[in-house]
């Protein structure tokens, strides 16, 4: 197990959510990457879709999906109110 250098720790946030993930979404500046989870295959075997711009048609859809999951997720170590 590796540790993240202390100066970079404020830049990383781990959140947990209760739904079953069907894809992974990564956003870096205006670049959005979508990795679908195929049935019975590893993630590296699935295609990667790249969208440039978070307000364009495809990118806007996935950016909204990211925001929904992020909004409903809880920070690692915190508990959701019952």
mmCIF file of C-alpha atoms in Angstrom:
data_model
loop_
_atom_site.group_PDB
_atom_site.id
_atom_site.type_symbol
_atom_site.label_atom_id
_atom_site.label_comp_id
_atom_site.label_asym_id
_atom_site.label_seq_id
_atom_site.Cartn_x
_atom_site.Cartn_y
_atom_site.Cartn_z
ATOM 1 C CA UNK A 1 0.000 0.000 0.000
ATOM 2 C CA UNK A 2 1.361 3.393 -0.929
ATOM 3 C CA UNK A 3 0.657 6.695 0.767
ATOM 4 C CA UNK A 4 -0.141 9.937 -0.949
ATOM 5 C CA UNK A 5 2.381 12.664 -0.175
ATOM 6 C CA UNK A 6 0.982 15.069 2.465
ATOM 7 C CA UNK A 7 1.094 18.068 0.112
ATOM 8 C CA UNK A 8 -1.225 16.242 -2.325
ATOM 9 C CA UNK A 9 -3.717 14.895 0.209
ATOM 10 C CA UNK A 10 -5.998 17.972 0.101
ATOM 11 C CA UNK A 11 -6.427 17.313 -3.649
ATOM 12 C CA UNK A 12 -7.864 13.812 -3.196
ATOM 13 C CA UNK A 13 -11.352 13.007 -2.008
ATOM 14 C CA UNK A 14 -12.750 9.485 -1.721
ATOM 15 C CA UNK A 15 -16.514 9.117 -1.685
ATOM 16 C CA UNK A 16 -18.713 6.045 -1.296
ATOM 17 C CA UNK A 17 -22.072 5.425 -2.920
ATOM 18 C CA UNK A 18 -24.601 2.645 -2.645
ATOM 19 C CA UNK A 19 -25.528 2.049 -6.285
ATOM 20 C CA UNK A 20 -23.893 -0.571 -8.490
ATOM 21 C CA UNK A 21 -21.510 1.195 -10.889
ATOM 22 C CA UNK A 22 -22.015 0.579 -14.600
ATOM 23 C CA UNK A 23 -19.261 2.952 -15.664
ATOM 24 C CA UNK A 24 -16.444 5.075 -14.395
ATOM 25 C CA UNK A 25 -16.258 8.787 -15.115
ATOM 26 C CA UNK A 26 -13.059 10.792 -14.747
ATOM 27 C CA UNK A 27 -12.981 14.560 -15.267
ATOM 28 C CA UNK A 28 -9.753 16.513 -15.675
ATOM 29 C CA UNK A 29 -10.267 20.191 -16.493
ATOM 30 C CA UNK A 30 -12.403 20.100 -19.680
ATOM 31 C CA UNK A 31 -11.587 16.476 -20.526
ATOM 32 C CA UNK A 32 -14.122 13.829 -19.549
ATOM 33 C CA UNK A 33 -13.404 10.094 -19.848
ATOM 34 C CA UNK A 34 -16.034 7.365 -19.600
ATOM 35 C CA UNK A 35 -15.068 3.737 -18.995
ATOM 36 C CA UNK A 36 -18.024 1.339 -19.234
ATOM 37 C CA UNK A 37 -17.858 -1.806 -17.120
ATOM 38 C CA UNK A 38 -18.383 -4.759 -19.417
ATOM 39 C CA UNK A 39 -19.832 -7.982 -18.068
ATOM 40 C CA UNK A 40 -17.142 -10.513 -17.205
ATOM 41 C CA UNK A 41 -14.197 -8.449 -18.450
ATOM 42 C CA UNK A 42 -11.623 -6.299 -16.717
ATOM 43 C CA UNK A 43 -11.887 -2.548 -16.988
ATOM 44 C CA UNK A 44 -8.761 -2.295 -19.108
ATOM 45 C CA UNK A 45 -10.479 -4.431 -21.766
ATOM 46 C CA UNK A 46 -13.350 -1.977 -22.198
ATOM 47 C CA UNK A 47 -13.256 0.989 -24.590
ATOM 48 C CA UNK A 48 -12.635 4.480 -23.241
ATOM 49 C CA UNK A 49 -14.758 7.335 -24.504
ATOM 50 C CA UNK A 50 -13.198 10.813 -24.418
ATOM 51 C CA UNK A 51 -15.302 13.977 -24.473
ATOM 52 C CA UNK A 52 -13.748 17.406 -24.648
ATOM 53 C CA UNK A 53 -15.907 20.057 -23.048
ATOM 54 C CA UNK A 54 -18.325 19.547 -20.188
ATOM 55 C CA UNK A 55 -21.110 21.558 -21.812
ATOM 56 C CA UNK A 56 -21.220 19.802 -25.174
ATOM 57 C CA UNK A 57 -23.899 17.204 -25.822
ATOM 58 C CA UNK A 58 -22.234 13.937 -24.729
ATOM 59 C CA UNK A 59 -19.919 15.514 -22.185
ATOM 60 C CA UNK A 60 -22.785 17.402 -20.552
ATOM 61 C CA UNK A 61 -24.771 14.181 -20.064
ATOM 62 C CA UNK A 62 -21.896 12.370 -18.345
ATOM 63 C CA UNK A 63 -20.881 15.443 -16.344
ATOM 64 C CA UNK A 64 -24.440 15.535 -14.948
ATOM 65 C CA UNK A 65 -24.257 11.818 -14.129
ATOM 66 C CA UNK A 66 -20.999 12.436 -12.278
ATOM 67 C CA UNK A 67 -22.582 15.283 -10.298
ATOM 68 C CA UNK A 68 -25.567 13.113 -9.315
ATOM 69 C CA UNK A 69 -23.365 10.321 -7.965
ATOM 70 C CA UNK A 70 -21.030 12.816 -6.266
ATOM 71 C CA UNK A 71 -23.961 14.617 -4.617
ATOM 72 C CA UNK A 72 -25.448 11.368 -3.247
ATOM 73 C CA UNK A 73 -22.130 9.858 -2.122
ATOM 74 C CA UNK A 74 -20.588 10.325 1.324
ATOM 75 C CA UNK A 75 -16.985 11.040 2.193
ATOM 76 C CA UNK A 76 -14.968 8.044 3.308
ATOM 77 C CA UNK A 77 -15.174 7.942 7.108
ATOM 78 C CA UNK A 78 -18.460 9.838 7.335
ATOM 79 C CA UNK A 79 -21.887 8.308 7.898
ATOM 80 C CA UNK A 80 -25.065 9.147 6.080
ATOM 81 C CA UNK A 81 -27.891 10.389 8.287
ATOM 82 C CA UNK A 82 -30.526 7.685 8.823
#
